[in-house]
Short mmCIF file of C-alpha atoms in Angstrom, two decimals:
data_model
loop_
_atom_site.label_atom_id
_atom_site.label_comp_id
_atom_site.label_asym_id
_atom_site.label_seq_id
_atom_site.Cartn_x
_atom_site.Cartn_y
_atom_site.Cartn_z
CA MET L 1 -5.43 -86.41 -46.29
CA THR L 2 -3.51 -88.41 -44.48
CA PRO L 3 0.92 -89.32 -44.49
CA ASN L 4 -0.25 -92.18 -46.57
CA SER L 5 -1.80 -90.32 -49.46
CA TYR L 6 0.65 -88.05 -50.44
CA GLU L 7 2.05 -90.24 -53.30
CA ASN L 8 0.04 -88.13 -55.62
CA SER L 9 0.59 -84.64 -54.66
CA ASN L 10 1.68 -81.95 -56.03
CA HIS L 11 4.23 -80.11 -53.42
CA PHE L 12 5.58 -76.31 -54.51
CA ILE L 13 8.25 -74.52 -52.69
CA PHE L 14 8.47 -70.81 -51.67
CA SER L 15 11.35 -68.98 -50.80
CA ALA L 16 11.92 -65.06 -51.02
CA ILE L 17 13.35 -62.27 -49.24
CA PRO L 18 13.18 -61.63 -45.14
CA ALA L 19 10.72 -58.73 -46.52
CA TRP L 20 6.62 -58.95 -45.59
CA GLY L 21 5.95 -57.44 -48.84
CA HIS L 22 7.33 -60.29 -50.76
CA VAL L 23 5.80 -62.91 -49.18
CA ARG L 24 2.51 -61.42 -47.41
CA PRO L 25 0.59 -61.70 -51.48
CA PHE L 26 2.54 -65.69 -51.81
CA CYS L 27 0.54 -66.75 -48.50
CA ILE L 28 -2.60 -65.81 -50.02
CA LEU L 29 -1.81 -68.13 -53.09
CA ALA L 30 -1.06 -70.82 -50.97
CA ALA L 31 -3.45 -70.78 -48.99
CA ARG L 32 -6.68 -69.92 -52.39
CA LEU L 33 -4.41 -73.44 -53.92
CA VAL L 34 -4.84 -75.98 -51.15
CA LYS L 35 -8.67 -74.96 -50.67
CA GLU L 36 -9.29 -75.92 -54.19
CA HIS L 37 -7.04 -78.18 -54.92
CA GLU L 38 -6.46 -81.82 -52.59
CA THR L 39 -3.12 -82.66 -54.37
CA ALA L 40 -1.74 -79.61 -53.39
CA ILE L 41 1.08 -79.02 -51.02
CA VAL L 42 3.05 -76.05 -50.44
CA THR L 43 6.26 -75.74 -48.55
CA MET L 44 7.74 -71.91 -47.17
CA ILE L 45 10.66 -71.65 -46.70
CA LEU L 46 10.70 -68.00 -44.41
CA SER L 47 12.83 -66.08 -41.96
CA PRO L 48 12.41 -66.76 -38.51
CA SER L 49 11.03 -63.01 -38.51
CA LEU L 50 8.27 -63.93 -40.06
CA LEU L 51 6.89 -67.01 -39.32
CA SER L 52 4.38 -65.79 -37.75
CA LYS L 53 3.38 -62.66 -39.44
CA ALA L 54 2.67 -65.65 -42.38
CA GLU L 55 0.40 -67.91 -40.33
CA THR L 56 -1.16 -64.81 -39.64
CA GLU L 57 -1.93 -64.59 -42.95
CA VAL L 58 -2.50 -67.53 -44.25
CA ALA L 59 -4.87 -68.45 -41.52
CA ALA L 60 -7.01 -65.32 -42.33
CA GLU L 61 -7.58 -67.02 -45.74
CA PHE L 62 -8.51 -69.75 -44.71
CA GLY L 63 -11.61 -67.71 -42.43
CA GLY L 64 -13.53 -70.46 -40.74
CA GLU L 65 -13.71 -72.63 -44.01
CA ALA L 66 -10.16 -74.74 -44.35
CA SER L 67 -10.49 -78.18 -42.58
CA GLU L 68 -7.34 -79.46 -40.24
CA SER L 69 -6.36 -81.82 -43.45
CA THR L 70 -6.18 -78.58 -46.11
CA ARG L 71 -4.01 -75.90 -43.74
CA ARG L 72 -1.55 -78.84 -42.67
CA ARG L 73 -0.89 -78.47 -46.00
CA ILE L 74 1.02 -75.42 -45.87
CA ARG L 75 3.93 -75.59 -44.48
CA ILE L 76 5.45 -72.90 -42.85
CA LEU L 77 9.47 -73.50 -41.38
CA ALA L 78 12.69 -71.77 -41.00
CA THR L 79 16.15 -72.72 -41.61
CA PHE L 80 18.23 -71.14 -38.62
CA HIS L 81 17.38 -70.09 -35.35
CA SER L 82 16.98 -66.63 -34.91
CA THR L 83 15.25 -63.30 -33.44
CA SER L 84 16.64 -60.55 -35.66
CA GLN L 85 14.52 -58.38 -37.21
CA ASP L 86 16.95 -56.17 -39.55
CA ILE L 87 15.99 -57.60 -43.13
CA PHE L 88 19.51 -56.90 -44.37
CA SER L 89 21.19 -59.67 -40.84
CA LEU L 90 18.67 -62.59 -42.24
CA PHE L 91 19.99 -62.92 -45.84
CA GLN L 92 22.97 -64.35 -46.14
CA PRO L 93 22.06 -67.75 -43.07
CA LEU L 94 18.59 -68.11 -45.08
CA ALA L 95 20.74 -68.28 -48.06
CA GLU L 96 22.75 -70.39 -46.60
CA THR L 97 20.37 -73.82 -45.00
CA TYR L 98 18.15 -73.03 -47.73
CA ALA L 99 20.04 -76.07 -49.63
CA THR L 100 20.11 -78.76 -46.90
CA ALA L 101 16.41 -77.83 -46.35
CA TYR L 102 16.11 -77.80 -50.31
CA GLN L 103 18.03 -81.30 -50.97
CA THR L 104 15.49 -83.10 -47.53
CA LEU L 105 12.76 -81.95 -50.11
CA THR L 106 13.67 -83.71 -52.50
CA ASP L 107 14.60 -86.80 -51.52
CA ALA L 108 11.55 -86.19 -50.19
CA LYS L 109 11.78 -86.55 -46.36
CA SER L 110 10.26 -85.06 -43.69
CA ILE L 111 12.14 -81.82 -42.19
CA SER L 112 11.50 -79.82 -39.28
CA CYS L 113 11.04 -76.02 -38.80
CA ALA L 114 14.29 -74.22 -36.71
CA MET L 115 12.06 -72.32 -34.71
CA THR L 116 9.45 -74.40 -33.51
CA GLY L 117 10.41 -77.92 -33.35
CA THR L 118 7.38 -78.52 -35.58
CA VAL L 119 8.05 -82.07 -37.69
CA PHE L 120 6.50 -82.16 -41.24
CA ASP L 121 5.38 -84.96 -42.63
CA ALA L 122 7.30 -86.60 -45.95
CA VAL L 123 6.04 -85.76 -49.09
CA PRO L 124 7.09 -86.26 -52.45
CA ALA L 125 9.90 -83.59 -54.34
CA PRO L 126 8.85 -80.60 -55.50
CA ARG L 127 7.79 -79.99 -59.12
CA ALA L 128 8.35 -76.23 -59.29
CA VAL L 129 10.17 -73.97 -56.90
CA ILE L 130 8.74 -70.15 -56.94
CA LEU L 131 11.84 -67.79 -55.46
CA ASP L 132 11.99 -64.22 -55.24
CA PRO L 133 14.73 -63.10 -58.13
CA LEU L 134 16.43 -61.16 -55.37
CA ALA L 135 17.19 -64.96 -53.60
CA LEU L 136 20.10 -65.42 -55.94
CA GLY L 137 21.62 -67.78 -53.27
CA GLN L 138 18.53 -70.08 -53.02
CA ILE L 139 18.19 -69.70 -56.93
CA LEU L 140 21.63 -71.15 -57.75
CA ALA L 141 21.74 -73.61 -54.59
CA THR L 142 18.28 -75.04 -56.12
CA ARG L 143 19.57 -75.71 -59.56
CA ALA L 144 23.03 -76.88 -58.19
CA ILE L 145 20.68 -79.54 -56.99
CA SER L 146 17.72 -80.29 -59.38
CA GLY L 147 19.30 -79.01 -62.55
CA ARG L 148 16.80 -77.77 -65.37
CA SER L 149 14.74 -80.87 -64.09
CA VAL L 150 12.86 -78.76 -61.49
CA PRO L 151 11.70 -75.45 -63.14
CA ILE L 152 12.12 -72.17 -61.34
CA LEU L 153 9.71 -69.14 -61.73
CA SER L 154 10.23 -65.82 -60.46
CA TRP L 155 8.20 -64.17 -57.60
CA TYR L 156 7.43 -60.84 -58.89
CA SER L 157 5.66 -58.60 -55.71
CA GLY L 158 6.42 -55.34 -57.42
CA HIS L 159 4.60 -52.49 -59.90
CA VAL L 160 5.70 -54.13 -63.54
CA ALA L 161 6.50 -50.72 -65.57
CA THR L 162 9.66 -50.39 -62.29
CA ILE L 163 10.79 -54.24 -63.66
CA ILE L 164 11.29 -52.68 -67.13
CA ARG L 165 12.72 -49.67 -66.13
CA LEU L 166 15.57 -51.15 -63.80
CA PHE L 167 15.86 -54.25 -65.61
CA GLY L 168 14.42 -54.09 -68.95
CA PRO L 169 15.31 -53.19 -72.60
CA GLU L 170 16.69 -49.92 -74.22
CA THR L 171 13.81 -49.68 -76.50
CA LEU L 172 11.26 -50.95 -73.20
CA GLY L 173 12.91 -47.17 -71.74
CA GLY L 174 14.94 -49.71 -69.47
CA LEU L 175 18.67 -49.78 -67.83
CA ASP L 176 19.29 -53.19 -69.26
CA ASN L 177 21.71 -54.82 -67.59
CA LEU L 178 23.10 -52.27 -64.74
CA ALA L 179 25.83 -54.33 -63.96
CA ALA L 180 27.77 -54.61 -67.01
CA LYS L 181 27.22 -50.96 -67.48
CA ILE L 182 29.11 -50.18 -63.80
CA GLU L 183 31.54 -52.47 -64.87
CA ALA L 184 32.44 -50.45 -67.91
CA GLU L 185 32.48 -47.29 -66.63
CA ALA L 186 34.46 -48.55 -64.45
CA THR L 187 37.30 -49.77 -66.17
CA ARG L 188 36.86 -46.92 -68.11
CA ARG L 189 37.70 -44.59 -65.29
CA GLY L 190 40.37 -47.09 -63.70
CA VAL L 191 38.66 -47.13 -60.62
CA THR L 192 36.90 -50.72 -58.90
CA ALA L 193 32.84 -51.02 -59.34
CA GLU L 194 32.62 -50.89 -56.01
CA GLU L 195 33.77 -47.24 -56.33
CA ILE L 196 31.14 -46.51 -58.78
CA GLY L 197 28.28 -47.06 -56.75
CA ASP L 198 25.01 -46.03 -57.69
CA SER L 199 26.68 -43.78 -59.54
CA VAL L 200 25.35 -45.33 -62.79
CA LEU L 201 21.37 -45.64 -61.33
CA THR L 202 21.63 -41.93 -59.88
CA HIS L 203 23.30 -40.39 -63.06
CA THR L 204 20.62 -37.97 -64.90
CA GLU L 205 20.54 -35.64 -67.90
CA GLY L 206 17.10 -34.79 -68.56
CA LYS L 207 16.28 -37.48 -70.57
CA ILE L 208 12.93 -38.58 -72.09
CA ILE L 209 12.26 -41.88 -70.63
CA LYS L 210 8.96 -43.79 -72.03
CA ILE L 211 7.82 -47.13 -70.55
CA PRO L 212 5.06 -48.72 -72.05
CA GLY L 213 1.94 -47.82 -69.89
CA ILE L 214 3.71 -45.05 -68.16
CA PRO L 215 3.47 -41.16 -69.82
CA GLU L 216 7.17 -40.02 -70.85
CA MET L 217 8.96 -38.37 -68.00
CA TYR L 218 12.57 -37.06 -67.95
CA ASP L 219 15.18 -39.15 -66.14
CA TRP L 220 15.13 -37.38 -62.73
CA GLU L 221 11.72 -37.89 -62.01
CA PHE L 222 12.83 -41.80 -60.64
CA PHE L 223 14.09 -39.47 -57.95
CA PRO L 224 11.62 -37.21 -56.29
CA GLN L 225 12.75 -37.87 -52.60
CA LEU L 226 15.99 -38.03 -50.65
CA PRO L 227 15.79 -41.03 -48.86
CA PRO L 228 15.43 -41.04 -45.19
CA PHE L 229 18.28 -43.70 -45.22
CA GLU L 230 21.63 -44.50 -46.92
CA ALA L 231 21.01 -46.51 -49.54
CA HIS L 232 23.54 -48.98 -51.91
CA ALA L 233 21.02 -50.03 -55.07
CA SER L 234 23.42 -51.52 -57.63
CA PRO L 235 24.55 -54.58 -55.49
CA ILE L 236 20.63 -55.69 -55.14
CA MET L 237 19.83 -54.80 -58.43
CA LYS L 238 22.32 -56.86 -59.98
CA LEU L 239 21.17 -59.88 -57.64
CA GLN L 240 17.57 -59.52 -59.05
CA TYR L 241 19.16 -58.94 -63.13
CA GLN L 242 21.08 -62.28 -62.79
CA GLY L 243 18.49 -64.11 -60.50
CA MET L 244 15.62 -63.21 -63.24
CA ARG L 245 17.42 -64.23 -66.01
CA GLU L 246 18.10 -67.99 -64.03
CA SER L 247 14.23 -68.64 -63.70
CA ASP L 248 12.36 -70.39 -65.89
CA GLY L 249 9.42 -67.87 -66.18
CA ALA L 250 7.97 -65.57 -63.79
CA PHE L 251 4.96 -65.54 -61.04
CA VAL L 252 3.81 -60.96 -61.04
CA VAL L 253 1.63 -59.33 -58.36
CA SER L 254 -0.22 -56.80 -60.27
CA ALA L 255 -3.13 -56.97 -61.96
CA TYR L 256 -3.89 -55.88 -65.39
CA ALA L 257 -6.70 -53.92 -64.57
CA PHE L 258 -3.64 -51.50 -62.89
CA GLU L 259 -1.34 -51.57 -65.49
CA GLU L 260 -2.66 -54.04 -68.23
CA GLU L 261 0.28 -51.91 -71.26
CA SER L 262 3.48 -52.42 -68.98
CA ILE L 263 2.40 -55.81 -67.80
CA LYS L 264 1.66 -56.85 -71.62
CA ALA L 265 5.19 -55.17 -72.70
CA PHE L 266 6.68 -57.35 -70.05
CA LYS L 267 5.29 -60.45 -71.32
CA SER L 268 6.76 -59.68 -74.59
CA TRP L 269 9.97 -59.14 -73.53
CA GLN L 270 9.92 -62.11 -71.15
CA SER L 271 8.75 -64.22 -73.91
CA ASP L 272 11.73 -63.04 -75.83
CA MET L 273 13.65 -65.17 -73.62
CA ASN L 274 10.96 -68.36 -73.55
CA LYS L 275 9.88 -66.86 -70.21
CA GLU L 276 6.63 -68.33 -69.78
CA VAL L 277 5.11 -65.13 -67.59
CA TYR L 278 1.44 -65.52 -64.72
CA ILE L 279 -0.32 -62.91 -63.53
CA VAL L 280 -1.73 -63.55 -60.63
CA GLY L 281 -2.83 -59.78 -58.27
CA PRO L 282 -4.06 -58.58 -57.05
CA LEU L 283 -4.08 -60.84 -54.74
CA LEU L 284 -6.29 -59.66 -51.41
CA PRO L 285 -7.87 -60.76 -48.37
CA PRO L 286 -11.26 -62.10 -49.30
CA SER L 287 -13.16 -59.69 -47.17
CA SER L 288 -11.29 -57.04 -49.41
CA GLY L 289 -13.48 -54.52 -50.22
CA SER L 290 -16.26 -54.59 -47.39
CA VAL L 291 -16.07 -53.68 -43.88
CA ALA L 292 -16.11 -57.34 -42.87
CA GLY L 293 -12.60 -58.04 -42.14
CA SER L 294 -10.95 -58.19 -38.94
CA ALA L 295 -9.19 -54.89 -37.19
CA ARG L 296 -5.94 -58.28 -35.73
CA GLY L 297 -6.50 -56.86 -32.10
CA SER L 298 -6.60 -52.85 -33.09
CA SER L 299 -9.16 -52.17 -30.37
CA GLU L 300 -8.46 -48.66 -30.40
CA THR L 301 -8.75 -48.52 -34.74
CA GLU L 302 -11.73 -49.94 -34.91
CA ALA L 303 -13.14 -47.78 -31.78
CA PHE L 304 -11.00 -44.78 -33.91
CA LEU L 305 -12.74 -45.52 -37.34
CA GLU L 306 -16.50 -46.03 -35.74
CA LYS L 307 -16.54 -42.56 -33.66
CA ALA L 308 -15.36 -41.05 -36.97
CA GLN L 309 -18.23 -42.72 -39.06
CA ALA L 310 -21.05 -41.52 -36.40
CA THR L 311 -19.45 -38.20 -35.22
CA TYR L 312 -17.97 -37.32 -39.59
CA GLY L 313 -19.37 -39.69 -41.94
CA THR L 314 -18.19 -41.41 -44.82
CA ASN L 315 -15.10 -41.55 -46.17
CA SER L 316 -14.52 -38.34 -44.12
CA VAL L 317 -11.35 -39.74 -42.09
CA PHE L 318 -8.22 -39.59 -44.05
CA TYR L 319 -5.44 -42.48 -43.70
CA ILE L 320 -1.23 -41.66 -43.68
CA SER L 321 0.82 -44.33 -44.16
CA PHE L 322 4.15 -44.38 -45.64
CA GLY L 323 5.19 -48.43 -45.15
CA THR L 324 7.63 -49.91 -42.95
CA ILE L 325 10.92 -48.13 -43.81
CA PHE L 326 10.35 -45.01 -45.67
CA TRP L 327 9.85 -41.99 -44.29
CA PRO L 328 9.69 -38.20 -45.06
CA GLN L 329 13.40 -36.54 -44.76
CA ASN L 330 11.53 -33.44 -44.48
CA GLN L 331 9.87 -33.05 -40.90
CA ASP L 332 9.16 -29.66 -41.58
CA TYR L 333 6.30 -31.18 -44.99
CA LEU L 334 4.96 -33.96 -43.23
CA GLU L 335 3.97 -31.27 -40.20
CA GLU L 336 2.79 -29.02 -42.12
CA ALA L 337 0.55 -31.79 -43.88
CA ILE L 338 -0.60 -32.28 -40.10
CA GLU L 339 -1.19 -28.88 -39.40
CA ALA L 340 -3.78 -28.11 -42.22
CA LEU L 341 -5.81 -31.23 -40.83
CA ILE L 342 -6.17 -30.04 -37.71
CA GLU L 343 -6.56 -26.68 -38.80
CA LYS L 344 -9.61 -28.15 -41.23
CA LYS L 345 -10.79 -30.53 -38.35
CA VAL L 346 -9.98 -33.70 -40.78
CA PRO L 347 -9.82 -36.46 -39.24
CA PHE L 348 -6.86 -38.57 -39.95
CA ILE L 349 -5.28 -41.93 -38.73
CA LEU L 350 -1.47 -41.44 -39.22
CA ALA L 351 0.52 -44.90 -38.78
CA TYR L 352 4.49 -44.67 -38.58
CA ALA L 353 6.32 -47.95 -38.71
CA SER L 354 8.90 -46.93 -39.81
CA PRO L 355 12.50 -46.70 -37.72
CA PHE L 356 13.19 -43.60 -39.41
CA ALA L 357 10.05 -42.21 -38.33
CA LYS L 358 9.63 -38.55 -36.01
CA LEU L 359 7.35 -36.64 -34.20
CA SER L 360 7.57 -34.00 -32.03
CA ASP L 361 6.19 -34.37 -28.75
CA ASP L 362 4.54 -31.18 -29.56
CA LEU L 363 2.77 -32.54 -32.42
CA ILE L 364 1.57 -35.46 -31.08
CA ALA L 365 0.08 -33.43 -28.44
CA ARG L 366 -1.74 -31.37 -30.82
CA ALA L 367 -2.85 -34.32 -32.52
CA GLU L 368 -4.75 -35.94 -29.70
CA LEU L 369 -5.74 -32.96 -28.24
CA SER L 370 -8.09 -32.58 -31.21
CA GLY L 371 -9.85 -34.97 -30.31
CA PHE L 372 -10.09 -36.43 -34.60
CA ALA L 373 -6.49 -37.73 -34.61
CA LEU L 374 -5.33 -41.33 -34.35
CA ILE L 375 -1.15 -42.08 -34.38
CA SER L 376 -0.15 -45.59 -33.78
CA LYS L 377 2.68 -47.11 -34.91
CA TRP L 378 1.29 -50.31 -36.49
CA VAL L 379 -2.38 -50.41 -37.02
CA PRO L 380 -4.22 -52.54 -39.37
CA GLN L 381 -4.63 -51.42 -42.99
CA LYS L 382 -6.67 -53.63 -44.83
CA TYR L 383 -8.90 -53.34 -41.80
CA ILE L 384 -8.68 -49.15 -42.13
CA LEU L 385 -9.06 -49.50 -46.11
CA ASN L 386 -12.46 -50.95 -46.46
CA HIS L 387 -14.00 -48.99 -43.71
CA PRO L 388 -16.72 -46.41 -44.68
CA ALA L 389 -15.10 -44.42 -42.62
CA ILE L 390 -12.25 -43.86 -44.80
CA GLY L 391 -12.12 -41.52 -47.64
CA TRP L 392 -8.69 -41.07 -48.78
CA PHE L 393 -5.10 -43.22 -48.54
CA VAL L 394 -2.04 -39.86 -48.06
CA SER L 395 0.20 -42.91 -49.25
CA HIS L 396 3.96 -43.57 -50.69
CA CYS L 397 2.35 -45.71 -53.54
CA GLY L 398 3.88 -49.38 -52.78
CA GLN L 399 2.52 -51.85 -54.60
CA ASN L 400 0.98 -53.54 -52.31
CA SER L 401 -0.14 -50.88 -50.32
CA VAL L 402 -1.51 -49.26 -54.18
CA LEU L 403 -3.51 -52.34 -54.63
CA GLU L 404 -5.15 -52.73 -51.31
CA ALA L 405 -6.23 -49.05 -51.69
CA LEU L 406 -7.69 -49.85 -55.61
CA GLY L 407 -8.93 -53.18 -53.83
CA SER L 408 -11.21 -51.18 -51.39
CA GLY L 409 -11.72 -48.71 -54.19
CA THR L 410 -10.31 -46.06 -51.75
CA PRO L 411 -8.43 -42.98 -53.86
CA ILE L 412 -5.15 -41.84 -52.69
CA ILE L 413 -2.87 -38.91 -52.34
CA CYS L 414 0.38 -39.78 -53.47
CA TRP L 415 3.74 -38.96 -51.49
CA PRO L 416 5.77 -40.92 -53.67
CA PHE L 417 10.06 -41.44 -52.21
CA ASP L 418 12.13 -44.05 -54.27
CA ALA L 419 11.78 -47.19 -56.20
CA ASP L 420 8.60 -48.20 -57.88
CA GLN L 421 6.70 -45.57 -55.83
CA PRO L 422 7.36 -42.50 -58.28
CA VAL L 423 5.75 -44.25 -61.78
CA ALA L 424 3.05 -45.29 -59.79
CA ALA L 425 2.17 -42.28 -58.07
CA TYR L 426 2.46 -40.69 -62.16
CA HIS L 427 1.03 -43.77 -63.33
CA LEU L 428 -1.90 -43.27 -60.69
CA SER L 429 -2.41 -39.52 -60.70
CA GLU L 430 -1.91 -38.78 -64.61
CA THR L 431 -3.25 -42.32 -66.38
CA LEU L 432 -5.93 -44.05 -63.88
CA LYS L 433 -6.71 -40.64 -62.41
CA VAL L 434 -7.80 -42.14 -59.04
CA ALA L 435 -5.31 -39.81 -57.19
CA ILE L 436 -3.30 -36.70 -56.95
CA GLU L 437 0.27 -36.93 -55.92
CA LEU L 438 1.97 -33.95 -53.92
CA ILE L 439 5.17 -32.82 -55.66
CA GLU L 440 5.75 -29.38 -53.63
CA VAL L 441 7.24 -32.07 -50.88
CA ARG L 442 9.91 -33.46 -53.39
CA THR L 443 13.07 -33.08 -52.15
CA GLY L 444 16.79 -33.16 -53.06
CA GLU L 445 18.41 -32.08 -56.28
CA LYS L 446 16.80 -34.45 -58.94
CA GLY L 447 13.07 -33.72 -56.95
CA LEU L 448 13.74 -29.67 -57.05
CA LYS L 449 13.73 -30.49 -61.50
CA PRO L 450 11.06 -29.35 -63.36
CA LEU L 451 8.68 -31.91 -64.40
CA LEU L 452 8.20 -33.01 -68.09
CA ARG L 453 4.89 -33.75 -67.84
CA ASN L 454 3.53 -29.78 -67.03
CA GLY L 455 6.85 -28.20 -66.33
CA ARG L 456 5.72 -27.17 -62.92
CA LYS L 457 9.60 -26.69 -60.45
CA PRO L 458 8.68 -27.66 -56.78
CA LYS L 459 9.31 -24.42 -55.30
CA GLY L 460 11.42 -26.46 -52.19
CA THR L 461 9.84 -24.70 -49.05
CA ARG L 462 7.13 -25.26 -46.17
CA GLU L 463 5.20 -22.26 -47.07
CA ALA L 464 4.25 -24.07 -50.67
CA VAL L 465 4.15 -27.76 -49.29
CA GLY L 466 1.50 -26.23 -47.16
CA ILE L 467 -0.48 -24.13 -49.86
CA GLU L 468 -0.39 -27.30 -51.83
CA PHE L 469 -1.72 -30.04 -49.44
CA ARG L 470 -4.61 -27.71 -47.71
CA GLU L 471 -5.71 -27.10 -51.76
CA THR L 472 -4.97 -30.60 -52.51
CA LEU L 473 -7.12 -31.02 -49.33
CA ASP L 474 -10.18 -29.04 -51.20
CA ALA L 475 -9.62 -31.25 -54.07
CA CYS L 476 -10.55 -33.43 -52.65
CA LEU L 477 -13.43 -32.86 -51.00
CA GLY L 478 -15.24 -31.10 -53.91
CA GLU L 479 -16.14 -32.66 -57.41
CA ARG L 480 -12.63 -33.95 -58.14
CA GLY L 481 -12.11 -36.28 -55.49
CA GLN L 482 -15.72 -37.42 -56.13
CA GLU L 483 -14.55 -38.36 -60.02
CA LEU L 484 -11.43 -39.38 -58.46
CA ARG L 485 -13.33 -42.13 -56.03
CA ARG L 486 -15.95 -43.00 -58.80
CA ASN L 487 -12.80 -44.23 -60.65
CA ALA L 488 -11.15 -45.68 -57.95
CA GLN L 489 -14.16 -47.86 -57.25
CA ASP L 490 -14.64 -48.65 -60.92
CA ILE L 491 -11.03 -50.21 -60.59
CA LYS L 492 -12.96 -52.10 -57.99
CA THR L 493 -14.71 -54.24 -59.38
CA LEU L 494 -12.77 -55.23 -61.77
CA PHE L 495 -10.25 -56.39 -59.29
CA ALA L 496 -13.07 -58.21 -57.77
CA LYS L 497 -13.53 -60.00 -61.16
CA SER L 498 -10.11 -61.19 -61.83
CA TRP L 499 -10.57 -63.88 -59.09
CA GLY L 500 -14.07 -64.86 -59.79
CA ALA L 501 -15.28 -67.70 -62.30
CA GLY L 502 -13.60 -67.27 -65.03
CA GLY L 503 -11.33 -64.36 -64.38
CA ILE L 504 -8.15 -62.95 -65.75
CA SER L 505 -5.53 -63.87 -63.07
CA ARG L 506 -7.49 -67.41 -62.09
CA GLN L 507 -6.95 -68.17 -65.48
CA GLU L 508 -3.45 -67.52 -65.55
CA PHE L 509 -3.28 -69.65 -63.03
CA ASP L 510 -5.09 -72.59 -63.76
CA ALA L 511 -2.49 -72.43 -66.82
CA PHE L 512 0.34 -72.77 -64.56
CA LEU L 513 -0.72 -75.52 -62.43
CA LYS L 514 -2.17 -77.45 -65.74
CA LYS L 515 1.71 -76.65 -66.56
CA TYR L 516 3.65 -78.04 -64.15
CA GLY L 517 1.09 -80.20 -61.99
CA ALA L 518 -1.19 -83.31 -62.60
CA GLY L 519 -4.17 -83.50 -62.38
CA PHE L 520 -5.59 -80.30 -61.51
#
């Protein structure tokens, strides 16, 4: 496509908070859009910290199939200069510089990247803007410039059942307008909302919560562990609630094969507010479910898995990762789990990307001395999960990790902390039966309370963690493990169909294009 041929293009803008988990799936969606529709153009306005990652993810989705003109129709840029990797320090400059960039794009003028200096051609004004609901600054700036003439769609990359819990009506098990509840409680006490903090959010009294698609839970089961950091979630939730209300519709990066009942309830709730919802997940690379994916430069990982496959066989390796933020506060519990793996001579990979990660030098030395362990700050997760040597994924159960695991047919050992993880772990283990949830790893006053599902109360000791983890290893390597793997493989098949010809996610995305585009 030449600059002179942009006139009849369909231009879409995307922006999100500076969190890779929120951006990564859109990279895949954007690449699919421009590959399949020659009139489509996508501008992604990101924090400088994510430019390189986004470009790599888009290139991986293209593979060797896309022409240069197709690749140019995804324009990835930053609106300010920064070398910071701190998510929270990037929120404000991204929001503050977005308005100028959006005005430039609305005026159909060329725009340049503040980091690289790359100049992107002038293209028609956007037909729709897709924004993270947490990016309230960008949402309000879009409304101030375009009014209601350009639709805004929220971008949900999290677990739908948890979105219902945090923001949905009380009739669906939700907290509804948490900010309003905090203000009311502050008024009642005669204090400020800041003094109330997260106390309304984290208050528990043994109330039974029923979210569509999720077995009933006590309210304290949403807080299974003390986080490794001090968090203030209420202000963030207030932003997201406002962002959700301001949008005209929503994209959801989940899948019917994962949480159909929750999705239907979410759609019904949004429909009551005259908002259309498009389910476009799972957004997984085309090689997902096969070993064809790239190790992305990690020759160490590739060599380890090949050796494990030859030595221990298929499905022998346990992969442990708690994402880029979370990490067990009780270091003894993780060390006990690793000792169990070493004791039983089970090969494993441990990723410790979190800034809160701690591993003793003695434990690392013991693991490396075993000859069947790989411990690294960064590993190519999608490549690992799709390798035939991988048997199990010990995960915090964040949404991206869950969808990647199920997309590869890998069963999960759930070790949830916070956010959408506790609900996902319960759903995976009790409803879908593709996982085993660890209970004894729970910490804190709320985490040590009994579970509604079976009345079990964690003991809160390293010894109990060791017993449970060893029993879990035995179950994984036995008949129960085979059953859970078969169930995970069944979901993998359904995931593969969702974006195939006539697949349900493809149908919903096409419905969006038909409504908001021209000539699709």
